[in-house]
Tab-separated table of C-alpha atoms in Angstrom:
chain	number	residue	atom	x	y	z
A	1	UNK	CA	-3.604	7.822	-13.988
A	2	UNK	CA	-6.693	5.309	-13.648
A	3	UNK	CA	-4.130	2.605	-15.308
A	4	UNK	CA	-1.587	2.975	-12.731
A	5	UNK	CA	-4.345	2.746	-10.328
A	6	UNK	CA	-5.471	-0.505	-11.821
A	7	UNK	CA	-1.469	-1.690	-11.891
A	8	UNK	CA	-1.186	-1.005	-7.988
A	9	UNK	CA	-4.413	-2.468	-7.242
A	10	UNK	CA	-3.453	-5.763	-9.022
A	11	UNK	CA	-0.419	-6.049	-7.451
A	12	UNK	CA	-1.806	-5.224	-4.237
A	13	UNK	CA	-4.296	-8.679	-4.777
A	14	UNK	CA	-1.225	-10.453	-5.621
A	15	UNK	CA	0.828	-9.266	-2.473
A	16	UNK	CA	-1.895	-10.000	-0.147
A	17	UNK	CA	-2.309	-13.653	-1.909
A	18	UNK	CA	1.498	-14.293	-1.001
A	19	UNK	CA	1.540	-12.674	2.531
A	20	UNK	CA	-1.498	-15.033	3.240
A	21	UNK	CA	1.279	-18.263	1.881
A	22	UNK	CA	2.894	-17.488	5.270
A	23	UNK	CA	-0.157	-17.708	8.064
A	24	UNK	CA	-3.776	-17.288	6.468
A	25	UNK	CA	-4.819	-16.734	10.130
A	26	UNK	CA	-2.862	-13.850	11.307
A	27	UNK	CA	-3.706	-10.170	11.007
A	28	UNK	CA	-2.543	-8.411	8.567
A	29	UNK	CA	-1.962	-4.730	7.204
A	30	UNK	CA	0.075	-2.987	4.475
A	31	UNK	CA	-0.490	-0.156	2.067
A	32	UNK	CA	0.346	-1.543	-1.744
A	33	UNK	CA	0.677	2.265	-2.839
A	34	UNK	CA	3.437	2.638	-0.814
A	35	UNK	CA	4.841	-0.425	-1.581
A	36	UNK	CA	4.629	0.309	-5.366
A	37	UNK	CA	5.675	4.106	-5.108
A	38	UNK	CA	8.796	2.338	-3.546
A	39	UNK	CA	9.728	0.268	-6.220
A	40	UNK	CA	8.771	2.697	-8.532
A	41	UNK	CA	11.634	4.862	-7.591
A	42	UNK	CA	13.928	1.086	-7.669
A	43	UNK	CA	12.651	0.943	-11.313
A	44	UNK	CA	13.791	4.608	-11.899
A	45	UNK	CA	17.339	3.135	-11.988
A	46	UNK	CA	16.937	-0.344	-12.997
A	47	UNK	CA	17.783	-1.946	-16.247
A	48	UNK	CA	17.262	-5.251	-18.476
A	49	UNK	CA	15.930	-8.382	-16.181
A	50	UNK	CA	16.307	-6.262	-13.146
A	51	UNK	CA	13.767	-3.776	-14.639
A	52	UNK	CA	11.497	-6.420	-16.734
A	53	UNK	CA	11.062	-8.698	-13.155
A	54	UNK	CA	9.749	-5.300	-11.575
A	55	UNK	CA	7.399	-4.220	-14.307
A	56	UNK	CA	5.969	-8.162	-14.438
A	57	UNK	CA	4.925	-8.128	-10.826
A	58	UNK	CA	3.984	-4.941	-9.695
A	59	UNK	CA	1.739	-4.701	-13.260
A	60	UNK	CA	3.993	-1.609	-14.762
A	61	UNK	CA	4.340	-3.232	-18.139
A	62	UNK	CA	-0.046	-3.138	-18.260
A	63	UNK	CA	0.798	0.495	-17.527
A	64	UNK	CA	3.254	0.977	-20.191
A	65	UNK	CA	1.486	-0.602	-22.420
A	66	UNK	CA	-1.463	1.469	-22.031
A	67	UNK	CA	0.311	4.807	-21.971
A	68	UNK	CA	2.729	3.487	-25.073
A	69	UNK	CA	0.665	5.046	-27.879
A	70	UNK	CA	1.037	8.914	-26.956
A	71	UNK	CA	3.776	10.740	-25.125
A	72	UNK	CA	3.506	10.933	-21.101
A	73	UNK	CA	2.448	14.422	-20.554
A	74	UNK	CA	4.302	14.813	-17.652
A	75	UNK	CA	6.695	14.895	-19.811
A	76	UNK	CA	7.903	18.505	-21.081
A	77	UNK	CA	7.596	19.399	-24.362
A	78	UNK	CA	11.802	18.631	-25.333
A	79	UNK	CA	11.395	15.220	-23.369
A	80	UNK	CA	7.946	14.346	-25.841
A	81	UNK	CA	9.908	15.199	-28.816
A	82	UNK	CA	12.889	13.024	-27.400
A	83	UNK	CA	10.850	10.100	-26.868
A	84	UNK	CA	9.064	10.267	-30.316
A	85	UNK	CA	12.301	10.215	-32.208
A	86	UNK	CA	13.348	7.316	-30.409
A	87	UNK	CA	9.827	5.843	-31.170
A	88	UNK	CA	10.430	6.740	-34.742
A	89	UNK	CA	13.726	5.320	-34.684
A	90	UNK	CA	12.570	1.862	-33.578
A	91	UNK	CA	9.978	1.640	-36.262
A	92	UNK	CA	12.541	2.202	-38.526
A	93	UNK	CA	15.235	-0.144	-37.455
A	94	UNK	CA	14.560	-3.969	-38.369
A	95	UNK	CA	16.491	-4.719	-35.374
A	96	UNK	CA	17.036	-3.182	-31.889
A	97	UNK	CA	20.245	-2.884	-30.564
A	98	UNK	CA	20.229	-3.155	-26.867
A	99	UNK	CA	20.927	0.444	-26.531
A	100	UNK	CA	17.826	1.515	-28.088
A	101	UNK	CA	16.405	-1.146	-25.606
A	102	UNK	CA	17.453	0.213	-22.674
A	103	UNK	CA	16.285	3.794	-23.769
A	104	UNK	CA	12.829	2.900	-24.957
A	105	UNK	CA	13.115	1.152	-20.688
A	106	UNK	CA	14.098	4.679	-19.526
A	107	UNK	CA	11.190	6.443	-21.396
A	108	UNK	CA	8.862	3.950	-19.733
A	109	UNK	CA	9.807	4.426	-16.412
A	110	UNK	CA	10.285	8.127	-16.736
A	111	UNK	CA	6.435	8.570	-17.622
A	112	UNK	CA	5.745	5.519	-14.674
A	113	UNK	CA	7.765	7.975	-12.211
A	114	UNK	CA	5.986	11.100	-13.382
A	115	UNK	CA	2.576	9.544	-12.646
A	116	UNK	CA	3.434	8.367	-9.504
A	117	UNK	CA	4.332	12.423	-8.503
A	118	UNK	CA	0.951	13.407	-9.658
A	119	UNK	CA	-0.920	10.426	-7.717
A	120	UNK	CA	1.215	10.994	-4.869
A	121	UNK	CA	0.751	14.987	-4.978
A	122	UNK	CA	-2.964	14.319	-4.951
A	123	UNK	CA	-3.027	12.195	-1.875
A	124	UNK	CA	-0.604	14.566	0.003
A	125	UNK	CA	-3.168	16.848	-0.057
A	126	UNK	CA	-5.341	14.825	2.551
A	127	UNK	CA	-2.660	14.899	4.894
A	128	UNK	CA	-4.295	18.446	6.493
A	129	UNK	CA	-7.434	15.991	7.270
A	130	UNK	CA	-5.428	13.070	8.691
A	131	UNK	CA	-2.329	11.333	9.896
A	132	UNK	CA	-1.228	10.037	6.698
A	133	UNK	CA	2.578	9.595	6.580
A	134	UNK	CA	3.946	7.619	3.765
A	135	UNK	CA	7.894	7.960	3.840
A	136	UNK	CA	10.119	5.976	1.404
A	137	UNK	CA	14.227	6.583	1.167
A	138	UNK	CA	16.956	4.678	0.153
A	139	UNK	CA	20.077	4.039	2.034
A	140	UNK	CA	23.466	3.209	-0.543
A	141	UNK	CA	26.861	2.794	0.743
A	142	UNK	CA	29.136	5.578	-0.161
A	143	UNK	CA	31.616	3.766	-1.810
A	144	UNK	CA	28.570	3.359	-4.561
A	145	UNK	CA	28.695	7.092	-6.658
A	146	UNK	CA	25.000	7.797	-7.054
A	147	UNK	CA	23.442	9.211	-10.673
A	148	UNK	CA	22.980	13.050	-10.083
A	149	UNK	CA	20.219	12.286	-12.968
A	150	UNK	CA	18.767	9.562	-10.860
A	151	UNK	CA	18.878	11.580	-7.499
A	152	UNK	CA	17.065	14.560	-9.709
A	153	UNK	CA	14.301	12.281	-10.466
A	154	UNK	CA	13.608	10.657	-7.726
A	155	UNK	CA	13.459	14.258	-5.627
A	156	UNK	CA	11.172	14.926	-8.208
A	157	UNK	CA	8.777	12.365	-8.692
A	158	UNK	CA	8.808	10.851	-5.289
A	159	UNK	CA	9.353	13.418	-2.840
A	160	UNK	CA	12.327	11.769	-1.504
A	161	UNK	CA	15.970	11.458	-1.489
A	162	UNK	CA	18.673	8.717	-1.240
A	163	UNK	CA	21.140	8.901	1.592
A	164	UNK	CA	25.021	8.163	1.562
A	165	UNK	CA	26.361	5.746	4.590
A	166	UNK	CA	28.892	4.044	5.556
A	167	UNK	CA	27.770	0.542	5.797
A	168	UNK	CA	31.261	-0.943	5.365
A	169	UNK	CA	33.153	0.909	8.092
A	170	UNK	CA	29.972	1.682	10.503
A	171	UNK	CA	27.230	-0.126	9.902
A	172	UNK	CA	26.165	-0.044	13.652
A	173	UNK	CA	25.854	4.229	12.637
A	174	UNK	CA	24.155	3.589	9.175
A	175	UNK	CA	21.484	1.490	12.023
A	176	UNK	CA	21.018	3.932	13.689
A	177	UNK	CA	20.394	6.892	11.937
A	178	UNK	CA	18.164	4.774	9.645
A	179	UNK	CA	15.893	3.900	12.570
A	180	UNK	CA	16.196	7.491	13.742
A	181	UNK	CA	14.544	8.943	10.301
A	182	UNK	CA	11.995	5.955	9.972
A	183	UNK	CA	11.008	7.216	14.034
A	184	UNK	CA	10.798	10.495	13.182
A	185	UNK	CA	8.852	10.356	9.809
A	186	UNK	CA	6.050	7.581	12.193
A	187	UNK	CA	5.780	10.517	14.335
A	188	UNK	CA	7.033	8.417	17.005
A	189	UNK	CA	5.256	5.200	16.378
A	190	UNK	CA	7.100	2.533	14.559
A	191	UNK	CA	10.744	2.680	16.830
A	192	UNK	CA	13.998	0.359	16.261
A	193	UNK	CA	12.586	-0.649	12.810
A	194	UNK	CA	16.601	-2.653	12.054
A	195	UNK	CA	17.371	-4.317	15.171
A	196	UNK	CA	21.101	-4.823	16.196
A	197	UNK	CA	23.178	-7.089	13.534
A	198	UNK	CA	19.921	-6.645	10.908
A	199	UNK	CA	22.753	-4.331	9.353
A	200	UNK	CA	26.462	-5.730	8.759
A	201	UNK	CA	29.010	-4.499	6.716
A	202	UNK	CA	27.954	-6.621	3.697
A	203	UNK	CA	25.071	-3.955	3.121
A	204	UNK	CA	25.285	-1.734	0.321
A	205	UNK	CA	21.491	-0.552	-0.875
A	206	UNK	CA	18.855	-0.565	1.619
A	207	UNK	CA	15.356	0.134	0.776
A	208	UNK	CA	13.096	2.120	3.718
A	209	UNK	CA	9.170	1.911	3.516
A	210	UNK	CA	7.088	3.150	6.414
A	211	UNK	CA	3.396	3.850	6.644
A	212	UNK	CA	1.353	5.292	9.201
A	213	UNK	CA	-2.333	6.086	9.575
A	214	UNK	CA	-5.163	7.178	11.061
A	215	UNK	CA	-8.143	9.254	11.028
A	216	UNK	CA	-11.486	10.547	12.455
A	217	UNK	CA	-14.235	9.095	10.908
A	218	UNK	CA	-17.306	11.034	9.494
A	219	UNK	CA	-19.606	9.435	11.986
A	220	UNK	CA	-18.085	8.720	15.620
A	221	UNK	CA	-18.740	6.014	17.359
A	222	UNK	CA	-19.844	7.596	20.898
A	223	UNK	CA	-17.245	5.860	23.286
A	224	UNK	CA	-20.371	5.578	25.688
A	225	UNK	CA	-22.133	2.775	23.354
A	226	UNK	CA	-18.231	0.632	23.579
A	227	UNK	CA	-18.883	-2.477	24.999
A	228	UNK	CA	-17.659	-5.747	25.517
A	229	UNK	CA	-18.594	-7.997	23.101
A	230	UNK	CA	-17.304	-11.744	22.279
A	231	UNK	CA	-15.395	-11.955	18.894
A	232	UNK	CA	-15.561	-15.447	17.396
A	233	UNK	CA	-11.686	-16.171	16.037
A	234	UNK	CA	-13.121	-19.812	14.588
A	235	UNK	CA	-15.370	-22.466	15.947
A	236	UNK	CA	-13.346	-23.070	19.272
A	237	UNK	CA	-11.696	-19.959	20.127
A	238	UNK	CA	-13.652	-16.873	21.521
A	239	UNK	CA	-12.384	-13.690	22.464
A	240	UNK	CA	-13.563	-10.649	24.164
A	241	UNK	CA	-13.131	-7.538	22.668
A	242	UNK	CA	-14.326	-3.958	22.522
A	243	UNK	CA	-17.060	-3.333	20.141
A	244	UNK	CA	-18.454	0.383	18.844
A	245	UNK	CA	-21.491	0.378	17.864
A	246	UNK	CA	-23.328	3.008	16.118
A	247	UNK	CA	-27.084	3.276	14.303
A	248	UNK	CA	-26.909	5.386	11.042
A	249	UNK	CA	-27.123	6.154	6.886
A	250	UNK	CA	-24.041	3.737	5.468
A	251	UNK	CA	-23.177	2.728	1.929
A	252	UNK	CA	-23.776	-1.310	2.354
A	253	UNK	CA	-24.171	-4.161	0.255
A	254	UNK	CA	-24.377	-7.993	-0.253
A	255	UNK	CA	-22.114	-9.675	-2.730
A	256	UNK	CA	-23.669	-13.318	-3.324
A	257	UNK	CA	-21.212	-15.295	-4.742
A	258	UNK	CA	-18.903	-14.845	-1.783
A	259	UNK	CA	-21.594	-15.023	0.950
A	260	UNK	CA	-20.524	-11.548	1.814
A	261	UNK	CA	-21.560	-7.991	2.956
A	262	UNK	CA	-19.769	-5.219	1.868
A	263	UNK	CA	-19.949	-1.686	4.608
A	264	UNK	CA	-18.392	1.696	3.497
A	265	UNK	CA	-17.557	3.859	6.775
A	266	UNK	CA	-16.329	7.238	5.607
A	267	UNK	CA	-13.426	8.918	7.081
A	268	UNK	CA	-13.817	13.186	7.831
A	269	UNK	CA	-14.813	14.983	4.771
A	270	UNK	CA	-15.105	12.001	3.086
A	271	UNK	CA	-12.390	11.514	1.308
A	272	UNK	CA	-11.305	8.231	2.587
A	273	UNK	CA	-12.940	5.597	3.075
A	274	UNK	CA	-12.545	2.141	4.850
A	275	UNK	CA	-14.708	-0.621	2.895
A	276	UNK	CA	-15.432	-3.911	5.172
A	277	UNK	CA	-15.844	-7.285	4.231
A	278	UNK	CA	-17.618	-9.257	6.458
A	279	UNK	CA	-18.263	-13.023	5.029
A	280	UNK	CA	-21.642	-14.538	6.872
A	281	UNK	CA	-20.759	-16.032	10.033
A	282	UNK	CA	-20.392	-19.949	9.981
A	283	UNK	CA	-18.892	-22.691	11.723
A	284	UNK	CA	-15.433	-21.572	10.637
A	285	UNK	CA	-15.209	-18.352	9.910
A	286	UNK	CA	-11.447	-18.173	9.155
A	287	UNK	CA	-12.901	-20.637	5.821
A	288	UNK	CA	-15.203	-18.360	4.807
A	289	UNK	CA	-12.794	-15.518	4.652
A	290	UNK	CA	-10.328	-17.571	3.343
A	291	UNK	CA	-12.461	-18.234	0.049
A	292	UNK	CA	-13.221	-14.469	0.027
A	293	UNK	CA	-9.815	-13.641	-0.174
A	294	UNK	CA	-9.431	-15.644	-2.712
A	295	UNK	CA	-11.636	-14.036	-5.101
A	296	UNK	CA	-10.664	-10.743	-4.931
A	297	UNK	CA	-9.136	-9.470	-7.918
A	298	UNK	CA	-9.466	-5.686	-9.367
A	299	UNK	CA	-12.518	-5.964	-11.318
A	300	UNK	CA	-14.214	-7.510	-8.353
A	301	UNK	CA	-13.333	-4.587	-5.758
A	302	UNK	CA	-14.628	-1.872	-8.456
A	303	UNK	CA	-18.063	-4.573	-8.909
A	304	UNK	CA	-18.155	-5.022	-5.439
A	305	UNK	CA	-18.299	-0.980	-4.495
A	306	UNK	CA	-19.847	0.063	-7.358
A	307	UNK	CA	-23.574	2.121	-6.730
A	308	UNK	CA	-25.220	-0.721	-8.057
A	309	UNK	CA	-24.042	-2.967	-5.320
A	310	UNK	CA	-23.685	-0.762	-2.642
A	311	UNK	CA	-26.819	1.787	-1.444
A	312	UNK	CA	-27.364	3.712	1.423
A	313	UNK	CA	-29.762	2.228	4.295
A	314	UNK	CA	-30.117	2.576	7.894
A	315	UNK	CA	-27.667	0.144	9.528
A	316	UNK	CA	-26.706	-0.707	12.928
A	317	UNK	CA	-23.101	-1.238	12.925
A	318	UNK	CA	-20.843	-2.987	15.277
A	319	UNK	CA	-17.330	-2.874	14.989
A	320	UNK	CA	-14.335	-3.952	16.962
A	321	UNK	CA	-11.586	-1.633	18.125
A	322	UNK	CA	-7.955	-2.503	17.054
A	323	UNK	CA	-4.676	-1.629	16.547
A	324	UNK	CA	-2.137	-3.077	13.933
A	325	UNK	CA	1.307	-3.310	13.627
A	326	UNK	CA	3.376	-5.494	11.256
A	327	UNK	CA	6.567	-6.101	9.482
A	328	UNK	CA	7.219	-7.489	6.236
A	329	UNK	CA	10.727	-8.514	4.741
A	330	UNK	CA	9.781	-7.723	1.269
A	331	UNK	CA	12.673	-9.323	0.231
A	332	UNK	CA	11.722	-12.952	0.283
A	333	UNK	CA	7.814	-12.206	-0.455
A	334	UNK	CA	8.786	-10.495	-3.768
A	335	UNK	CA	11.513	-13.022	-5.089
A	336	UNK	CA	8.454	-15.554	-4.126
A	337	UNK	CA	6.511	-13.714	-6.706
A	338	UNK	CA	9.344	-13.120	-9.125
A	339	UNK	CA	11.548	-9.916	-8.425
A	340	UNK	CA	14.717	-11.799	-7.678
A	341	UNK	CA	17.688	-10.273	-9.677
A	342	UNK	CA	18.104	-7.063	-8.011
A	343	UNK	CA	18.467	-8.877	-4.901
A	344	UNK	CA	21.524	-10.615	-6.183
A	345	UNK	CA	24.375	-9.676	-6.501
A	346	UNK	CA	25.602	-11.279	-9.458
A	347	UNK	CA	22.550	-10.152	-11.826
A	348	UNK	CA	21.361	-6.908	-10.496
A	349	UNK	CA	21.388	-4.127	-13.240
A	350	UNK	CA	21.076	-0.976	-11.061
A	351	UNK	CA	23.632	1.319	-13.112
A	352	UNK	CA	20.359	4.234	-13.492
A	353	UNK	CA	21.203	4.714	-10.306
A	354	UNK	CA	25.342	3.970	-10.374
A	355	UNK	CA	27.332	2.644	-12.569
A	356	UNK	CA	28.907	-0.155	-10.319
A	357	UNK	CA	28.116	-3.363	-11.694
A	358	UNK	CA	28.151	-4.615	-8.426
A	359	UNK	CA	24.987	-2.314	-6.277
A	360	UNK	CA	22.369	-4.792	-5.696
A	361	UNK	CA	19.497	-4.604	-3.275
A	362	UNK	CA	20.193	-5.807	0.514
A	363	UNK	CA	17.217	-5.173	2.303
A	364	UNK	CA	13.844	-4.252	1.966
A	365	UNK	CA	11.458	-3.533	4.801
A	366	UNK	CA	8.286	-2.494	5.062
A	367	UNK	CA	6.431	-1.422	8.237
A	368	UNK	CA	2.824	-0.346	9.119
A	369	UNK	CA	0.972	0.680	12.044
A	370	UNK	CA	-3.037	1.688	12.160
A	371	UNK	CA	-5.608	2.512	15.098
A	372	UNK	CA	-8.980	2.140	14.501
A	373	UNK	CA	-10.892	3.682	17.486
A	374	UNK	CA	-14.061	5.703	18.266
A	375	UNK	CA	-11.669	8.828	17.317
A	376	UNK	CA	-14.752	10.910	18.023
A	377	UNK	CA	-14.292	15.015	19.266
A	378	UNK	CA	-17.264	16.989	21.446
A	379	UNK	CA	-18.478	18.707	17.959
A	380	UNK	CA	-19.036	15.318	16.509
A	381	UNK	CA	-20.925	13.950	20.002
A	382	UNK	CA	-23.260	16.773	19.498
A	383	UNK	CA	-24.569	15.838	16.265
A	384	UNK	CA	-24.685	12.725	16.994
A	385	UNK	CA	-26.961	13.069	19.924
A	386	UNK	CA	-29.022	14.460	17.016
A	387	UNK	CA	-29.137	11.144	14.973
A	388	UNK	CA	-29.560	9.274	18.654
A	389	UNK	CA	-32.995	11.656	19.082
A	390	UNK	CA	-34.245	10.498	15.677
A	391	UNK	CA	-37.304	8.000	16.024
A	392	UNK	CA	-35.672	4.581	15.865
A	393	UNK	CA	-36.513	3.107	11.962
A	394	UNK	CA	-36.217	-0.703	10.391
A	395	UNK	CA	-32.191	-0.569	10.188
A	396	UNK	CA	-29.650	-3.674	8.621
A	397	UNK	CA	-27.262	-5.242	10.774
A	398	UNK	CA	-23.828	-5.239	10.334
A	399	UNK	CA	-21.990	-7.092	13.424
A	400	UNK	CA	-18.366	-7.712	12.563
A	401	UNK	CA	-17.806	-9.718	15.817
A	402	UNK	CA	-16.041	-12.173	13.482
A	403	UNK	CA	-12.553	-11.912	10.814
A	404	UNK	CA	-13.176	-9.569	8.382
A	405	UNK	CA	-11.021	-7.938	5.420
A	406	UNK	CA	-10.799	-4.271	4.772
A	407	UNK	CA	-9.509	-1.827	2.505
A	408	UNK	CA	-9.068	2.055	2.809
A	409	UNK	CA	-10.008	3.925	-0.234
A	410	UNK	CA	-9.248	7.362	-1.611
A	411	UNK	CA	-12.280	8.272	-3.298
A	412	UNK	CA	-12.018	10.454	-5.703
A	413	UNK	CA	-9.026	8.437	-7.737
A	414	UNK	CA	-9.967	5.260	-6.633
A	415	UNK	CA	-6.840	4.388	-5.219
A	416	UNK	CA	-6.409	1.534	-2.745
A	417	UNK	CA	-3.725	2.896	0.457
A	418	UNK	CA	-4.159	0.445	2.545
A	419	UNK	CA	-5.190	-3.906	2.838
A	420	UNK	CA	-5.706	-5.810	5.653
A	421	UNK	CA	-7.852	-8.504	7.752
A	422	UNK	CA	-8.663	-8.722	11.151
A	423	UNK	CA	-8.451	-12.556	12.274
A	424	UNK	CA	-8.127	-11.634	16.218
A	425	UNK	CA	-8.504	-7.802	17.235
């Protein structure tokens, strides 16, 4: 589990490197789990290049590597004993015949798949704490027969289905039941996700990733301390926005070689967290979070919030409301980065999922929406009139009236849900 953590962190660096490519000064906010879980059930059915470009950039082959010495044990017992004889049957052979290839590529992203289940079983269990919906599906024309063995696993493993249309005699239909499901799985908020003629007759796979969020935090923000505060964008643009503020115990650090503090805010029950990183304020701050961005790589976030970084003081926090919403064609960023042949038509190997030599991947969209508010409840204003009461000690100061970053964390596997930066609230 911790490797496929690692894998989806990495790649989620790597996305938010190439995302940046397009406008390092615009907000941004997507969940690389998601993302990943998503082309985890692509690489459920994928095969030679098609597969090998997916395990490259979203880190599986690490993963597979690591996991390559022992069975998976997800696996069931007849599946372990399948997968050692075909283990056994490579060391034997001098030379691997491309059938033996393409079954040592099905054990691998059997045991990816079966991780993913288990990772995403444990986070679905947070979902009685907070709005957490995560909804992937894919969309294939009917005249494409799906795999009954591919549909099996990915009901399985991802807690999803894929759904038969009829893109080539009603794609305006296929439209609009797509954006019906994507409404109803937002609850509501991410509508008309294909607008009219993003869907033609030409489509034959279409690949559906939505992500919504939010949640109370541990320690309101009382909506009566929300004031109007200027945010500093860069050294000649000033906004006004509304800033929480809030005096109390937090997880914060300083990380020196980016110039940076580092603030954990804890979501209810503390499962979640949302880690904020807030370079020192300059003459241009957009620079200065440009060159953190930069730096962040795996190893640095686990550094970064490890307890010998981070320790808990008294800080006065500020902290600007906001909501995000974005769209990413996933499409184009991910042939930028190197997953191009299952986007054409001419060298996508999708027969795990059907046989046609011809399925290829059309679209891929991926959609996100967040609040970040005071999210407080009359229980929580209570006991916080408690901490208000408390003679006032020496606190640190942690104003993020200028662009920060931010991650939200689930704590007890590590796993990153959700990356993002706030340029202009």
């Amino acid at each position: 589990m911790d490797c496929l953590v690692a894998a989806n962190t990495r790649f989620c660096c790597d996305l938010f490197r190439e995302i940046s490519k397009v406008d390092r000064h615009k907000n941004m906010f997507f969940c690389p789990l998601s993302i990943s879980a998503a082309f985890g059930m692509v690489r459920l059915g994928a095969r030679s290049d098609s597969a090998r470009q997916i395990d490259e950039v979203l880190h599986f082959s690490e993963f597979s590597q690591s996991e390559s010495k022992e069975p998976s044990p997800c696996l069931k017992s007849d599946q372990r004993k399948v997968v050692a004889d075909s283990r056994l049957e490579e060391q034997e052979k001098t030379t691997g015949s491309l059938d033996l290839q393409d079954n040592s590529s099905n054990d691998g992203s059997d045991a990816l798949s079966c991780y993913f289940g288990k990772l995403l079983s444990k986070l679905g269990r947070i979902r009685a704490d907070c709005m957490l919906s995560i909804a992937n599906r894919l969309y294939g024309d009917q005249e494409f027969p799906i795999s009954p063995v591919y549909i099996d696993g990915v009901i399985q493993f991802y807690h999803t289905t894929i759904e038969s249309v009829d893109f080539r005699k009603d794609s305006e239909k296929s439209r609009q039941e797509i954006n019906f499901w994507v409404e109803s799985q937002s609850q509501g908020k991410i509508k008309e996700l294909f607008g009219k003629d993003s869907i033609d007759n030409t489509t034959v796979l279409v690949l559906v990733n939505t992500v919504c969020f939010k949640s109370k935090w541990e320690k309101y923000f009382d909506c009566e301390n929300t004031v109007d505060a200027p945010f500093t964008i860069n050294e000649n643009e000033k906004k006004t926005v509304k800033m929480m503020n809030q005096t109390g115990l937090f997880r914060i650090g300083f990380i020196e070689e980016v110039k940076a503090q580092i603030l954990e805010m804890r979501y209810k029950k503390g499962k979640l967290s949302m880690f904020v990183l807030l370079p020192s304020s300059s003459s241009d701050n957009l620079k200065g979070l440009e060159e953190l961005e930069r730096k962040i790589t795996y190893e640095k976030i686990l550094a970064w919030t490890s307890p010998e970084n981070m320790s808990e003081e008294m800080v006065a926090v500020s902290f600007p409301q906001f909501t995000l919403e974005d769209s990413y064609d996933l499409s184009s960023l991910l042939q930028g980065m190197g997953v191009t042949d299952i986007f054409d038509e001419t060298k996508a190997d999708l027969t795990g999922i059907s046989l046609s030599p011809n399925l290829y991947l059309s679209k891929v969209i991926h959609r996100t929406y967040v609040e970040v508010d005071e999210d407080g409840t009359q229980a929580a204003a209570a006991s916080g009139a408690v901490v208000a009461d408390m003679s006032e000690p020496s606190y640190v100061t942690f104003n993020a009236n200028h662009p920060f970053a931010f991650f939200i964390k689930h704590n007890k596997t590590q796993t990153i849900l959700f990356h993002g930066r706030v340029c202009s609230p």
